[in-house]
């Protein structure tokens, strides 16, 4: 008998939608690609409204941080892949964005520069050196350097596998695009950081947890490699990756198609430095 997670993965093409960024090269691995600027724009707006609602309810933002119609907008929205999960009624229940850098970015180009530790006199150099080591490893192994953020799960989907599915799907998308190294900023609240470590993430070397006054929560910098994960979730990620070929991919304009999977290129570190990453299954917030 298939587990609940396996059943959800087997039907993922009916729920997951991928929004490709403008000017992206779509690997031929994806077999269900649609060019529709209007639909792409509408889904981005729906995603920003979901984020605004969730973040406001969680206390991560105030009403002044949102647009007049309740949207949570970030500069990365226009340049990222978006993973959107639909509920039974067709509305959005979860989202996350995945931003690839085509070249190795400087530390100042990463959202991680906004981490309080990065701005502190005591830890600034430590964080920069730790991230530089990740960039050097990405260069050596010729994988992308990317960032992830905008993670949100609707209240109705809390205490389900929805949060776990979004993280696993991000790993799967990254693998389909060639794999990447990663850096995540995760909240200690609700044991989220420890749960992520059970998925295969690890603490960034010699970097302590810290308090982020903007989000009023304790945080940790965690690094990971999307090509590798906890053995417990390896098969689920690979199963999800195989199902991505049938998932709907919507591009805002006609996009060139690449042969095979995404090429491995210098660069990537996934960072949620401006979002408090909380697995909803860890709490009933």
PDB file of C-alpha atoms in Angstrom:
ATOM      1  CA  UNK A   1       0.000   0.000   0.000  1.00  0.00           C
ATOM      2  CA  UNK A   2       1.304   3.423  -0.921  1.00  0.00           C
ATOM      3  CA  UNK A   3       1.919   5.881   1.913  1.00  0.00           C
ATOM      4  CA  UNK A   4       0.066   9.211   2.046  1.00  0.00           C
ATOM      5  CA  UNK A   5       3.169  11.011   0.783  1.00  0.00           C
ATOM      6  CA  UNK A   6       3.587   8.555  -2.104  1.00  0.00           C
ATOM      7  CA  UNK A   7      -0.066   8.965  -3.090  1.00  0.00           C
ATOM      8  CA  UNK A   8       0.303  12.726  -3.117  1.00  0.00           C
ATOM      9  CA  UNK A   9       3.435  12.518  -5.242  1.00  0.00           C
ATOM     10  CA  UNK A  10       1.726  10.127  -7.687  1.00  0.00           C
ATOM     11  CA  UNK A  11      -0.969  12.752  -8.304  1.00  0.00           C
ATOM     12  CA  UNK A  12       1.287  15.803  -8.176  1.00  0.00           C
ATOM     13  CA  UNK A  13       0.632  16.854 -11.780  1.00  0.00           C
ATOM     14  CA  UNK A  14      -2.976  17.629 -10.775  1.00  0.00           C
ATOM     15  CA  UNK A  15      -1.919  20.034  -8.018  1.00  0.00           C
ATOM     16  CA  UNK A  16       1.544  21.482  -8.654  1.00  0.00           C
ATOM     17  CA  UNK A  17       2.098  24.323 -11.124  1.00  0.00           C
ATOM     18  CA  UNK A  18       5.514  25.709 -12.074  1.00  0.00           C
ATOM     19  CA  UNK A  19       5.896  29.304 -13.234  1.00  0.00           C
ATOM     20  CA  UNK A  20       9.103  29.801 -15.194  1.00  0.00           C
ATOM     21  CA  UNK A  21      10.907  33.157 -15.097  1.00  0.00           C
ATOM     22  CA  UNK A  22      11.138  35.369 -18.194  1.00  0.00           C
ATOM     23  CA  UNK A  23      13.941  34.566 -20.641  1.00  0.00           C
ATOM     24  CA  UNK A  24      14.443  31.133 -19.078  1.00  0.00           C
ATOM     25  CA  UNK A  25      15.623  28.115 -21.041  1.00  0.00           C
ATOM     26  CA  UNK A  26      13.190  25.278 -20.390  1.00  0.00           C
ATOM     27  CA  UNK A  27      14.773  21.812 -20.341  1.00  0.00           C
ATOM     28  CA  UNK A  28      13.088  19.403 -22.753  1.00  0.00           C
ATOM     29  CA  UNK A  29      12.581  17.243 -19.664  1.00  0.00           C
ATOM     30  CA  UNK A  30       9.394  19.247 -19.069  1.00  0.00           C
ATOM     31  CA  UNK A  31       6.691  18.007 -21.420  1.00  0.00           C
ATOM     32  CA  UNK A  32       3.748  20.228 -20.470  1.00  0.00           C
ATOM     33  CA  UNK A  33       4.876  23.798 -21.203  1.00  0.00           C
ATOM     34  CA  UNK A  34       2.438  26.626 -21.966  1.00  0.00           C
ATOM     35  CA  UNK A  35       3.273  30.177 -23.004  1.00  0.00           C
ATOM     36  CA  UNK A  36       0.628  32.441 -21.465  1.00  0.00           C
ATOM     37  CA  UNK A  37       1.618  35.857 -20.120  1.00  0.00           C
ATOM     38  CA  UNK A  38      -1.869  36.633 -18.760  1.00  0.00           C
ATOM     39  CA  UNK A  39      -2.144  33.399 -16.805  1.00  0.00           C
ATOM     40  CA  UNK A  40       1.425  33.733 -15.558  1.00  0.00           C
ATOM     41  CA  UNK A  41       0.740  37.263 -14.271  1.00  0.00           C
ATOM     42  CA  UNK A  42      -2.527  36.187 -12.627  1.00  0.00           C
ATOM     43  CA  UNK A  43      -0.904  33.283 -10.785  1.00  0.00           C
ATOM     44  CA  UNK A  44       1.951  35.485  -9.574  1.00  0.00           C
ATOM     45  CA  UNK A  45      -0.652  37.880  -8.162  1.00  0.00           C
ATOM     46  CA  UNK A  46      -2.529  34.996  -6.491  1.00  0.00           C
ATOM     47  CA  UNK A  47       0.764  33.788  -5.007  1.00  0.00           C
ATOM     48  CA  UNK A  48       1.621  37.252  -3.662  1.00  0.00           C
ATOM     49  CA  UNK A  49      -1.857  37.476  -2.101  1.00  0.00           C
ATOM     50  CA  UNK A  50      -1.406  34.081  -0.408  1.00  0.00           C
ATOM     51  CA  UNK A  51       1.976  35.144   0.965  1.00  0.00           C
ATOM     52  CA  UNK A  52       0.571  38.438   2.208  1.00  0.00           C
ATOM     53  CA  UNK A  53      -2.276  36.700   4.027  1.00  0.00           C
ATOM     54  CA  UNK A  54      -0.075  34.019   5.632  1.00  0.00           C
ATOM     55  CA  UNK A  55       2.742  36.352   6.660  1.00  0.00           C
ATOM     56  CA  UNK A  56       0.335  38.904   8.096  1.00  0.00           C
ATOM     57  CA  UNK A  57      -1.450  36.253  10.128  1.00  0.00           C
ATOM     58  CA  UNK A  58       1.854  34.859  11.412  1.00  0.00           C
ATOM     59  CA  UNK A  59       3.070  38.319  12.416  1.00  0.00           C
ATOM     60  CA  UNK A  60       6.057  38.179  10.038  1.00  0.00           C
ATOM     61  CA  UNK A  61       4.904  41.371   8.285  1.00  0.00           C
ATOM     62  CA  UNK A  62       2.588  44.279   9.031  1.00  0.00           C
ATOM     63  CA  UNK A  63      -0.156  45.732   6.875  1.00  0.00           C
ATOM     64  CA  UNK A  64       2.289  48.473   5.808  1.00  0.00           C
ATOM     65  CA  UNK A  65       4.584  45.832   4.292  1.00  0.00           C
ATOM     66  CA  UNK A  66       1.862  44.791   1.834  1.00  0.00           C
ATOM     67  CA  UNK A  67       0.380  46.515  -1.196  1.00  0.00           C
ATOM     68  CA  UNK A  68      -2.973  48.268  -0.912  1.00  0.00           C
ATOM     69  CA  UNK A  69      -4.707  45.069  -2.028  1.00  0.00           C
ATOM     70  CA  UNK A  70      -2.782  42.786   0.344  1.00  0.00           C
ATOM     71  CA  UNK A  71       0.005  41.534  -1.922  1.00  0.00           C
ATOM     72  CA  UNK A  72       3.444  40.603  -0.568  1.00  0.00           C
ATOM     73  CA  UNK A  73       5.766  41.640  -3.392  1.00  0.00           C
ATOM     74  CA  UNK A  74       9.523  41.112  -3.662  1.00  0.00           C
ATOM     75  CA  UNK A  75      12.025  41.999  -6.416  1.00  0.00           C
ATOM     76  CA  UNK A  76      12.813  38.283  -6.790  1.00  0.00           C
ATOM     77  CA  UNK A  77       9.256  37.488  -7.934  1.00  0.00           C
ATOM     78  CA  UNK A  78       9.975  38.681 -11.462  1.00  0.00           C
ATOM     79  CA  UNK A  79      13.152  36.592 -11.841  1.00  0.00           C
ATOM     80  CA  UNK A  80      12.322  33.306 -10.146  1.00  0.00           C
ATOM     81  CA  UNK A  81      10.766  29.937 -10.700  1.00  0.00           C
ATOM     82  CA  UNK A  82       7.597  29.660  -8.612  1.00  0.00           C
ATOM     83  CA  UNK A  83       6.266  26.371  -7.260  1.00  0.00           C
ATOM     84  CA  UNK A  84       2.544  26.674  -6.563  1.00  0.00           C
ATOM     85  CA  UNK A  85       0.345  24.030  -4.936  1.00  0.00           C
ATOM     86  CA  UNK A  86      -3.399  24.038  -5.574  1.00  0.00           C
ATOM     87  CA  UNK A  87      -6.080  22.869  -3.143  1.00  0.00           C
ATOM     88  CA  UNK A  88      -9.150  20.795  -4.024  1.00  0.00           C
ATOM     89  CA  UNK A  89     -11.061  23.920  -5.094  1.00  0.00           C
ATOM     90  CA  UNK A  90      -8.307  25.105  -7.436  1.00  0.00           C
ATOM     91  CA  UNK A  91      -7.057  27.889  -5.171  1.00  0.00           C
ATOM     92  CA  UNK A  92      -3.461  28.171  -4.008  1.00  0.00           C
ATOM     93  CA  UNK A  93      -2.549  26.404  -0.776  1.00  0.00           C
ATOM     94  CA  UNK A  94       1.266  26.766  -0.779  1.00  0.00           C
ATOM     95  CA  UNK A  95       4.074  28.490  -2.653  1.00  0.00           C
ATOM     96  CA  UNK A  96       7.835  28.984  -2.770  1.00  0.00           C
ATOM     97  CA  UNK A  97      10.190  30.667  -5.241  1.00  0.00           C
ATOM     98  CA  UNK A  98      13.513  29.390  -6.571  1.00  0.00           C
ATOM     99  CA  UNK A  99      15.946  31.913  -8.081  1.00  0.00           C
ATOM    100  CA  UNK A 100      18.928  30.691 -10.097  1.00  0.00           C
ATOM    101  CA  UNK A 101      21.972  32.900 -10.682  1.00  0.00           C
ATOM    102  CA  UNK A 102      23.536  32.319 -14.079  1.00  0.00           C
ATOM    103  CA  UNK A 103      26.887  33.544 -12.771  1.00  0.00           C
ATOM    104  CA  UNK A 104      28.443  33.311  -9.342  1.00  0.00           C
ATOM    105  CA  UNK A 105      27.043  36.283  -7.404  1.00  0.00           C
ATOM    106  CA  UNK A 106      28.968  38.448  -4.989  1.00  0.00           C
ATOM    107  CA  UNK A 107      27.880  38.272  -1.360  1.00  0.00           C
ATOM    108  CA  UNK A 108      26.312  41.736  -1.713  1.00  0.00           C
ATOM    109  CA  UNK A 109      23.976  40.367  -4.394  1.00  0.00           C
ATOM    110  CA  UNK A 110      22.495  37.734  -2.090  1.00  0.00           C
ATOM    111  CA  UNK A 111      19.574  38.180   0.248  1.00  0.00           C
ATOM    112  CA  UNK A 112      21.757  36.608   2.947  1.00  0.00           C
ATOM    113  CA  UNK A 113      23.523  39.964   3.245  1.00  0.00           C
ATOM    114  CA  UNK A 114      20.411  41.170   5.104  1.00  0.00           C
ATOM    115  CA  UNK A 115      20.811  38.542   7.833  1.00  0.00           C
ATOM    116  CA  UNK A 116      21.460  40.302  11.190  1.00  0.00           C
ATOM    117  CA  UNK A 117      24.657  38.270  11.631  1.00  0.00           C
ATOM    118  CA  UNK A 118      25.881  39.616   8.287  1.00  0.00           C
ATOM    119  CA  UNK A 119      25.458  43.144   9.608  1.00  0.00           C
ATOM    120  CA  UNK A 120      27.047  42.536  12.996  1.00  0.00           C
ATOM    121  CA  UNK A 121      30.640  43.550  13.704  1.00  0.00           C
ATOM    122  CA  UNK A 122      31.419  40.262  15.462  1.00  0.00           C
ATOM    123  CA  UNK A 123      30.011  37.853  12.871  1.00  0.00           C
ATOM    124  CA  UNK A 124      30.108  39.710   9.546  1.00  0.00           C
ATOM    125  CA  UNK A 125      33.427  38.230   8.412  1.00  0.00           C
ATOM    126  CA  UNK A 126      32.527  34.744   9.662  1.00  0.00           C
ATOM    127  CA  UNK A 127      29.328  34.672   7.609  1.00  0.00           C
ATOM    128  CA  UNK A 128      31.066  35.989   4.496  1.00  0.00           C
ATOM    129  CA  UNK A 129      33.816  33.364   4.765  1.00  0.00           C
ATOM    130  CA  UNK A 130      31.296  30.558   5.306  1.00  0.00           C
ATOM    131  CA  UNK A 131      29.256  31.617   2.275  1.00  0.00           C
ATOM    132  CA  UNK A 132      32.434  32.089   0.223  1.00  0.00           C
ATOM    133  CA  UNK A 133      33.357  28.490   0.999  1.00  0.00           C
ATOM    134  CA  UNK A 134      29.984  27.371  -0.361  1.00  0.00           C
ATOM    135  CA  UNK A 135      30.488  29.461  -3.511  1.00  0.00           C
ATOM    136  CA  UNK A 136      33.958  27.968  -3.966  1.00  0.00           C
ATOM    137  CA  UNK A 137      32.508  24.469  -3.656  1.00  0.00           C
ATOM    138  CA  UNK A 138      29.806  25.312  -6.194  1.00  0.00           C
ATOM    139  CA  UNK A 139      32.490  26.582  -8.583  1.00  0.00           C
ATOM    140  CA  UNK A 140      34.553  23.443  -8.070  1.00  0.00           C
ATOM    141  CA  UNK A 141      31.604  21.120  -8.639  1.00  0.00           C
ATOM    142  CA  UNK A 142      30.111  23.278 -11.411  1.00  0.00           C
ATOM    143  CA  UNK A 143      26.622  23.558 -10.004  1.00  0.00           C
ATOM    144  CA  UNK A 144      24.377  26.578  -9.786  1.00  0.00           C
ATOM    145  CA  UNK A 145      24.248  29.075  -6.975  1.00  0.00           C
ATOM    146  CA  UNK A 146      20.667  30.022  -6.214  1.00  0.00           C
ATOM    147  CA  UNK A 147      18.325  31.425  -3.620  1.00  0.00           C
ATOM    148  CA  UNK A 148      14.937  30.338  -2.364  1.00  0.00           C
ATOM    149  CA  UNK A 149      12.279  32.353  -0.558  1.00  0.00           C
ATOM    150  CA  UNK A 150       8.633  33.328  -0.446  1.00  0.00           C
ATOM    151  CA  UNK A 151       7.661  30.091   1.312  1.00  0.00           C
ATOM    152  CA  UNK A 152       4.068  30.091   2.579  1.00  0.00           C
ATOM    153  CA  UNK A 153       1.349  27.543   3.379  1.00  0.00           C
ATOM    154  CA  UNK A 154      -2.316  28.444   3.842  1.00  0.00           C
ATOM    155  CA  UNK A 155      -3.936  27.991   7.244  1.00  0.00           C
ATOM    156  CA  UNK A 156      -6.193  25.236   5.869  1.00  0.00           C
ATOM    157  CA  UNK A 157      -3.125  23.201   4.853  1.00  0.00           C
ATOM    158  CA  UNK A 158      -1.329  23.529   8.188  1.00  0.00           C
ATOM    159  CA  UNK A 159      -0.459  20.352  10.071  1.00  0.00           C
ATOM    160  CA  UNK A 160      -0.477  18.360   6.817  1.00  0.00           C
ATOM    161  CA  UNK A 161       2.307  17.162   4.519  1.00  0.00           C
ATOM    162  CA  UNK A 162       1.930  20.315   2.373  1.00  0.00           C
ATOM    163  CA  UNK A 163       5.005  22.016   3.818  1.00  0.00           C
ATOM    164  CA  UNK A 164       7.104  18.891   3.397  1.00  0.00           C
ATOM    165  CA  UNK A 165       5.875  18.492  -0.184  1.00  0.00           C
ATOM    166  CA  UNK A 166       6.990  22.035  -1.064  1.00  0.00           C
ATOM    167  CA  UNK A 167      10.513  21.421   0.253  1.00  0.00           C
ATOM    168  CA  UNK A 168      10.773  18.068  -1.526  1.00  0.00           C
ATOM    169  CA  UNK A 169       9.423  19.608  -4.747  1.00  0.00           C
ATOM    170  CA  UNK A 170      12.053  22.356  -4.545  1.00  0.00           C
ATOM    171  CA  UNK A 171      14.755  19.702  -4.263  1.00  0.00           C
ATOM    172  CA  UNK A 172      13.210  17.895  -7.239  1.00  0.00           C
ATOM    173  CA  UNK A 173      13.033  21.024  -9.416  1.00  0.00           C
ATOM    174  CA  UNK A 174      16.613  21.890  -8.567  1.00  0.00           C
ATOM    175  CA  UNK A 175      17.729  18.391  -9.534  1.00  0.00           C
ATOM    176  CA  UNK A 176      15.787  18.612 -12.807  1.00  0.00           C
ATOM    177  CA  UNK A 177      17.649  21.859 -13.540  1.00  0.00           C
ATOM    178  CA  UNK A 178      21.055  20.345 -12.762  1.00  0.00           C
ATOM    179  CA  UNK A 179      21.389  20.382  -8.971  1.00  0.00           C
ATOM    180  CA  UNK A 180      22.627  23.043  -6.592  1.00  0.00           C
ATOM    181  CA  UNK A 181      24.218  23.855  -3.275  1.00  0.00           C
ATOM    182  CA  UNK A 182      22.001  25.618  -0.792  1.00  0.00           C
ATOM    183  CA  UNK A 183      21.832  28.006   2.134  1.00  0.00           C
ATOM    184  CA  UNK A 184      18.584  28.373   4.066  1.00  0.00           C
ATOM    185  CA  UNK A 185      17.679  30.689   6.921  1.00  0.00           C
ATOM    186  CA  UNK A 186      15.269  28.727   9.101  1.00  0.00           C
ATOM    187  CA  UNK A 187      13.375  29.655  12.239  1.00  0.00           C
ATOM    188  CA  UNK A 188      14.043  27.713  15.426  1.00  0.00           C
ATOM    189  CA  UNK A 189      10.431  28.325  16.416  1.00  0.00           C
ATOM    190  CA  UNK A 190       8.225  25.191  16.266  1.00  0.00           C
ATOM    191  CA  UNK A 191      11.394  23.069  15.828  1.00  0.00           C
ATOM    192  CA  UNK A 192      11.464  23.934  12.105  1.00  0.00           C
ATOM    193  CA  UNK A 193      15.265  24.156  11.876  1.00  0.00           C
ATOM    194  CA  UNK A 194      15.707  20.768  13.546  1.00  0.00           C
ATOM    195  CA  UNK A 195      13.088  19.241  11.226  1.00  0.00           C
ATOM    196  CA  UNK A 196      14.943  20.577   8.194  1.00  0.00           C
ATOM    197  CA  UNK A 197      18.140  19.035   9.489  1.00  0.00           C
ATOM    198  CA  UNK A 198      16.379  15.685   9.526  1.00  0.00           C
ATOM    199  CA  UNK A 199      15.721  16.235   5.811  1.00  0.00           C
ATOM    200  CA  UNK A 200      19.462  16.523   5.222  1.00  0.00           C
ATOM    201  CA  UNK A 201      20.328  20.163   5.892  1.00  0.00           C
ATOM    202  CA  UNK A 202      23.200  21.039   8.213  1.00  0.00           C
ATOM    203  CA  UNK A 203      24.352  24.120  10.093  1.00  0.00           C
ATOM    204  CA  UNK A 204      26.601  26.520   8.227  1.00  0.00           C
ATOM    205  CA  UNK A 205      30.036  25.936   9.721  1.00  0.00           C
ATOM    206  CA  UNK A 206      30.745  27.821  12.974  1.00  0.00           C
ATOM    207  CA  UNK A 207      27.721  30.122  12.554  1.00  0.00           C
ATOM    208  CA  UNK A 208      25.439  30.325  15.628  1.00  0.00           C
ATOM    209  CA  UNK A 209      21.697  30.798  15.745  1.00  0.00           C
ATOM    210  CA  UNK A 210      20.605  34.441  16.057  1.00  0.00           C
ATOM    211  CA  UNK A 211      17.608  36.628  16.771  1.00  0.00           C
ATOM    212  CA  UNK A 212      15.980  38.443  13.845  1.00  0.00           C
ATOM    213  CA  UNK A 213      14.053  41.454  15.187  1.00  0.00           C
ATOM    214  CA  UNK A 214      12.288  42.015  11.869  1.00  0.00           C
ATOM    215  CA  UNK A 215      10.488  38.690  12.204  1.00  0.00           C
ATOM    216  CA  UNK A 216      10.727  38.424  16.011  1.00  0.00           C
ATOM    217  CA  UNK A 217      12.144  34.905  15.901  1.00  0.00           C
ATOM    218  CA  UNK A 218      15.302  32.902  16.505  1.00  0.00           C
ATOM    219  CA  UNK A 219      16.955  31.789  13.274  1.00  0.00           C
ATOM    220  CA  UNK A 220      19.671  29.463  12.000  1.00  0.00           C
ATOM    221  CA  UNK A 221      21.707  29.449   8.785  1.00  0.00           C
ATOM    222  CA  UNK A 222      21.554  25.968   7.265  1.00  0.00           C
ATOM    223  CA  UNK A 223      23.379  24.705   4.187  1.00  0.00           C
ATOM    224  CA  UNK A 224      22.415  21.841   1.899  1.00  0.00           C
ATOM    225  CA  UNK A 225      23.071  20.200  -1.413  1.00  0.00           C
ATOM    226  CA  UNK A 226      19.958  19.532  -3.512  1.00  0.00           C
ATOM    227  CA  UNK A 227      21.746  16.651  -5.230  1.00  0.00           C
ATOM    228  CA  UNK A 228      21.852  14.885  -1.872  1.00  0.00           C
ATOM    229  CA  UNK A 229      19.339  14.516   0.934  1.00  0.00           C
ATOM    230  CA  UNK A 230      18.542  12.374   3.924  1.00  0.00           C
ATOM    231  CA  UNK A 231      18.331   8.745   2.703  1.00  0.00           C
ATOM    232  CA  UNK A 232      14.810   8.668   4.165  1.00  0.00           C
ATOM    233  CA  UNK A 233      13.594  11.163   1.528  1.00  0.00           C
ATOM    234  CA  UNK A 234      15.821  10.265  -1.426  1.00  0.00           C
ATOM    235  CA  UNK A 235      13.238   8.040  -3.122  1.00  0.00           C
ATOM    236  CA  UNK A 236      10.435  10.578  -2.583  1.00  0.00           C
ATOM    237  CA  UNK A 237      12.497  13.354  -4.186  1.00  0.00           C
ATOM    238  CA  UNK A 238      13.405  11.169  -7.155  1.00  0.00           C
ATOM    239  CA  UNK A 239       9.779  10.075  -7.538  1.00  0.00           C
ATOM    240  CA  UNK A 240       8.721  13.715  -7.500  1.00  0.00           C
ATOM    241  CA  UNK A 241      11.373  14.585 -10.046  1.00  0.00           C
ATOM    242  CA  UNK A 242      10.067  11.912 -12.417  1.00  0.00           C
ATOM    243  CA  UNK A 243       6.544  13.347 -12.094  1.00  0.00           C
ATOM    244  CA  UNK A 244       7.686  16.918 -12.887  1.00  0.00           C
ATOM    245  CA  UNK A 245       7.796  16.024 -16.583  1.00  0.00           C
ATOM    246  CA  UNK A 246       3.968  16.016 -16.551  1.00  0.00           C
ATOM    247  CA  UNK A 247       3.501  19.059 -14.300  1.00  0.00           C
ATOM    248  CA  UNK A 248       2.171  22.205 -15.952  1.00  0.00           C
ATOM    249  CA  UNK A 249       4.941  24.736 -16.633  1.00  0.00           C
ATOM    250  CA  UNK A 250       3.726  28.227 -17.530  1.00  0.00           C
ATOM    251  CA  UNK A 251       6.092  30.742 -19.095  1.00  0.00           C
ATOM    252  CA  UNK A 252       5.276  34.438 -19.597  1.00  0.00           C
ATOM    253  CA  UNK A 253       6.620  34.346 -23.139  1.00  0.00           C
ATOM    254  CA  UNK A 254       7.839  31.850 -25.704  1.00  0.00           C
ATOM    255  CA  UNK A 255      10.894  30.216 -24.139  1.00  0.00           C
ATOM    256  CA  UNK A 256      13.701  28.320 -25.878  1.00  0.00           C
ATOM    257  CA  UNK A 257      13.903  24.622 -25.028  1.00  0.00           C
ATOM    258  CA  UNK A 258      17.166  23.061 -23.884  1.00  0.00           C
ATOM    259  CA  UNK A 259      18.144  19.534 -24.794  1.00  0.00           C
ATOM    260  CA  UNK A 260      18.098  17.268 -21.764  1.00  0.00           C
ATOM    261  CA  UNK A 261      18.160  18.460 -18.180  1.00  0.00           C
ATOM    262  CA  UNK A 262      19.520  21.813 -17.068  1.00  0.00           C
ATOM    263  CA  UNK A 263      23.273  22.118 -17.471  1.00  0.00           C
ATOM    264  CA  UNK A 264      25.382  22.291 -14.341  1.00  0.00           C
ATOM    265  CA  UNK A 265      26.937  25.726 -14.106  1.00  0.00           C
ATOM    266  CA  UNK A 266      29.010  27.613 -11.553  1.00  0.00           C
ATOM    267  CA  UNK A 267      26.904  28.724  -8.714  1.00  0.00           C
ATOM    268  CA  UNK A 268      24.113  28.341  -6.179  1.00  0.00           C
ATOM    269  CA  UNK A 269      23.219  28.841  -2.549  1.00  0.00           C
ATOM    270  CA  UNK A 270      19.631  28.687  -1.506  1.00  0.00           C
ATOM    271  CA  UNK A 271      18.744  31.350   1.013  1.00  0.00           C
ATOM    272  CA  UNK A 272      15.576  32.165   2.878  1.00  0.00           C
ATOM    273  CA  UNK A 273      17.320  35.059   4.558  1.00  0.00           C
ATOM    274  CA  UNK A 274      14.295  37.346   4.378  1.00  0.00           C
ATOM    275  CA  UNK A 275      11.680  34.737   5.214  1.00  0.00           C
ATOM    276  CA  UNK A 276      11.110  32.771   8.414  1.00  0.00           C
ATOM    277  CA  UNK A 277      10.982  29.191   7.165  1.00  0.00           C
ATOM    278  CA  UNK A 278       8.467  27.276   9.267  1.00  0.00           C
ATOM    279  CA  UNK A 279       7.238  23.816   8.395  1.00  0.00           C
ATOM    280  CA  UNK A 280       3.486  23.977   9.042  1.00  0.00           C
ATOM    281  CA  UNK A 281       3.445  20.345  10.127  1.00  0.00           C
ATOM    282  CA  UNK A 282       5.447  21.452  13.161  1.00  0.00           C
ATOM    283  CA  UNK A 283       2.760  23.728  14.491  1.00  0.00           C
ATOM    284  CA  UNK A 284      -0.843  24.748  14.191  1.00  0.00           C
ATOM    285  CA  UNK A 285      -0.073  28.433  13.855  1.00  0.00           C
TER     286      UNK A 285
END
